[in-house]
Amino acid sequence: AQSVSQHNHHVILSEAASLELGCNYSYGGTVNLFWYVQYPGQHLQLLLKYFSGDPLVKGIKGFEAEFIKSKFSFNLRKPSVQWSDTAEYFCAVNGEPGNMLTFGGGTRLMVKP
Amino acid sequence: ETGVTQSPTHLIKTRGQQVTLRCSSQSGHNTVSWYQQALGQGPQFIFQYYREEENGRGNFPPRFSGLQFPNYSSELNVNALELDDSALYLCASSPDRDSPLHFGNGTRLTVT
């Protein structure tokens, strides 16, 4: 069975600070990796995804993530956060054919203006 | 806007009752998935339907069942409700079984 761990449950940053959210997964085979964001009162939205190829993937709103296969990690980064980045961030993986996702527990990010 | 609409937005039920949650997907989205998100946790996969047949199931008991209809709508049914079923239930759709999911806003179910 696959699992996803997000070690930071709550993160508080000031605007312009750099962000890195950790994500580690457990699965021995080929994986597809995702980061989703949930802004207050809104639906889950896809930030970025990794299927294959360049392990550094760029997503929307200036976010990027790096897939490190040897570390089973897919950390999310942003060089300079904004107040509008306040949201909950979820890492997800699917290791089976298809798009049935296993999510991590989420990281709640608060950006202080 | 994801094009995925869920109803109702909120629901309160009593333990032992049955509930039906509904989802309307975008036209052409042949795959629909349901997730349960308990408070403070990430979404957990319940099951997926593809072209009206169950395509995969997570670790949920048989009292969780679903239907998918040809008009891109779907239902999640839960029988014999338990207090632990209180959660946000998310519907997600995609054109096929490999594309990223589009999520709805969810239905918040409270079981008392």
XYZ file of C-alpha atoms in Angstrom:
225
model
C 0.000 0.000 0.000
C 1.140 3.492 -0.706
C 1.270 6.294 1.858
C 2.167 9.971 1.912
C 3.661 11.932 4.793
C 3.653 15.675 5.167
C 5.723 16.473 8.198
C 4.824 20.151 8.570
C 1.254 20.442 9.773
C 1.263 24.192 10.295
C 3.631 26.765 8.829
C 3.579 30.489 9.495
C 5.627 32.804 7.298
C 5.908 36.491 6.653
C 5.352 37.839 3.164
C 8.410 37.533 0.899
C 9.799 34.622 2.904
C 10.775 31.462 1.057
C 8.651 28.350 1.381
C 9.476 24.682 1.344
C 6.897 22.064 2.291
C 8.024 18.503 2.705
C 6.367 15.453 1.179
C 7.575 11.883 1.378
C 5.811 8.894 -0.072
C 6.031 5.188 0.357
C 5.668 3.116 -2.785
C 8.130 0.893 -4.577
C 6.972 1.337 -8.137
C 6.491 4.094 -10.647
C 4.528 6.987 -9.229
C 2.729 10.075 -10.363
C 2.983 12.934 -7.869
C 0.778 15.937 -7.258
C 0.432 19.015 -5.120
C -3.063 20.364 -4.550
C -4.026 23.588 -2.788
C -7.232 24.392 -0.960
C -7.854 28.091 -0.381
C -10.311 28.969 2.396
C -13.827 28.102 1.294
C -12.750 26.825 -2.109
C -12.303 23.490 -3.823
C -9.063 21.571 -4.142
C -7.033 22.888 -7.067
C -4.094 21.291 -8.821
C -0.858 23.253 -8.299
C 1.467 20.991 -10.221
C 2.081 17.395 -11.179
C 4.956 15.087 -12.002
C 4.464 12.139 -14.316
C 7.923 11.659 -15.856
C 10.865 13.559 -17.317
C 12.475 16.596 -15.704
C 12.258 16.066 -11.936
C 11.890 19.808 -11.361
C 8.345 20.755 -12.234
C 6.848 24.197 -12.318
C 3.248 24.881 -11.505
C 0.882 27.768 -11.220
C 1.407 30.902 -9.118
C 5.194 30.548 -8.989
C 5.267 27.186 -7.226
C 7.684 24.432 -8.132
C 8.469 20.962 -6.810
C 11.398 18.619 -7.104
C 11.042 14.866 -7.364
C 13.973 13.084 -5.726
C 13.465 9.397 -6.391
C 16.247 8.225 -4.071
C 14.643 10.073 -1.166
C 11.027 9.261 -2.107
C 10.377 12.989 -1.807
C 8.441 15.617 -3.715
C 8.930 18.891 -1.840
C 7.031 22.030 -2.792
C 8.865 25.355 -2.989
C 8.183 29.001 -3.644
C 10.924 31.648 -3.452
C 8.726 34.439 -2.102
C 5.280 33.860 -0.616
C 2.398 36.290 -0.659
C -0.486 36.767 1.745
C -2.746 35.222 -0.916
C -0.833 31.937 -0.596
C -2.531 31.326 2.743
C -4.167 27.951 2.227
C -3.880 24.260 2.952
C -1.506 22.281 0.747
C -1.827 18.587 0.024
C 0.690 16.238 -1.509
C -0.745 13.213 -3.311
C 0.526 10.162 -5.126
C -0.913 7.493 -7.327
C 1.147 4.433 -7.915
C -1.393 2.366 -9.734
C -2.589 2.775 -13.293
C -5.261 5.384 -13.071
C -5.840 8.466 -10.989
C -6.884 7.069 -7.617
C -4.933 9.299 -5.271
C -3.443 8.814 -1.832
C -3.182 12.156 -0.047
C -0.976 13.322 2.748
C -2.463 14.916 5.824
C -1.961 18.438 4.548
C 0.044 21.494 5.614
C -1.776 24.601 6.672
C 0.178 27.674 5.574
C -0.480 31.093 6.999
C 1.290 34.064 5.452
C 1.359 37.194 7.579
C 1.152 40.488 5.677
C -14.494 26.940 -11.655
C -14.037 23.201 -11.986
C -17.397 22.321 -13.479
C -17.993 19.826 -10.673
C -21.089 20.595 -8.630
C -22.025 18.834 -5.428
C -25.294 18.887 -3.501
C -26.246 19.528 -0.842
C -23.479 21.677 0.615
C -24.334 20.746 4.193
C -26.320 17.883 5.682
C -27.141 16.716 9.193
C -28.193 13.122 9.776
C -28.765 10.872 12.755
C -26.765 7.748 13.476
C -28.273 4.723 11.724
C -29.866 6.723 8.936
C -28.991 6.538 5.256
C -27.741 9.427 3.104
C -27.315 10.130 -0.612
C -24.862 12.742 -1.829
C -24.921 13.953 -5.405
C -22.356 15.167 -7.886
C -22.591 16.609 -11.362
C -19.464 16.444 -13.504
C -18.401 18.179 -16.666
C -19.686 16.755 -19.901
C -17.174 14.256 -21.244
C -15.729 13.383 -17.835
C -16.112 9.622 -17.799
C -14.375 9.087 -14.463
C -15.768 10.137 -11.098
C -14.094 9.574 -7.761
C -15.307 10.120 -4.216
C -13.126 11.067 -1.269
C -13.803 11.462 2.446
C -11.986 14.277 4.243
C -12.266 14.142 8.008
C -11.535 17.312 9.948
C -7.827 18.089 9.992
C -6.919 15.262 7.629
C -6.244 14.763 3.953
C -8.843 13.295 1.620
C -9.167 9.511 1.647
C -10.130 7.620 -1.496
C -13.502 5.883 -1.239
C -14.048 4.581 -4.760
C -13.936 5.463 -8.441
C -16.372 4.858 -11.260
C -15.493 4.739 -14.926
C -18.216 4.595 -17.534
C -20.765 3.593 -14.880
C -18.774 0.710 -13.407
C -16.777 0.677 -10.191
C -13.130 0.921 -11.188
C -11.390 0.864 -7.831
C -12.164 1.021 -4.130
C -10.363 2.228 -1.051
C -10.550 0.852 2.460
C -14.216 1.605 3.090
C -16.937 -0.863 4.119
C -19.702 -2.009 1.751
C -22.211 0.362 3.355
C -20.492 2.994 1.208
C -21.800 2.527 -2.328
C -22.079 4.573 -5.459
C -23.670 5.018 -8.816
C -22.596 6.821 -11.955
C -25.144 7.796 -14.606
C -24.779 8.363 -18.364
C -25.507 12.087 -17.933
C -22.227 12.585 -15.973
C -23.973 12.717 -12.628
C -23.160 10.395 -9.757
C -24.209 9.480 -6.225
C -22.534 8.380 -3.053
C -24.773 6.399 -0.722
C -23.931 5.643 2.876
C -26.108 3.263 4.892
C -26.270 2.816 8.647
C -24.513 6.097 9.359
C -21.975 6.188 12.173
C -20.652 9.189 14.069
C -17.240 8.730 12.405
C -18.843 9.257 9.011
C -18.986 12.964 9.820
C -16.691 14.534 7.229
C -16.426 16.548 4.046
C -17.215 14.332 1.049
C -15.491 15.344 -2.153
C -16.413 14.399 -5.682
C -13.766 14.616 -8.398
C -14.016 13.972 -12.098
C -11.692 13.630 -15.057
C -12.014 12.841 -18.751
C -10.312 9.478 -18.295
C -8.533 7.334 -15.721
C -5.133 8.993 -16.214
C -5.881 12.722 -16.225
C -5.661 14.945 -13.145
C -8.818 15.255 -11.100
C -11.148 18.243 -10.899
C -12.703 18.555 -7.466
C -16.031 19.941 -6.338
C -16.515 22.029 -3.203
C -17.766 19.052 -1.239
C -20.709 18.147 0.958
C -20.208 18.497 4.690
C -22.015 15.671 6.458
C -22.595 15.785 10.193
C -23.856 12.653 11.930
C -25.333 13.147 15.393
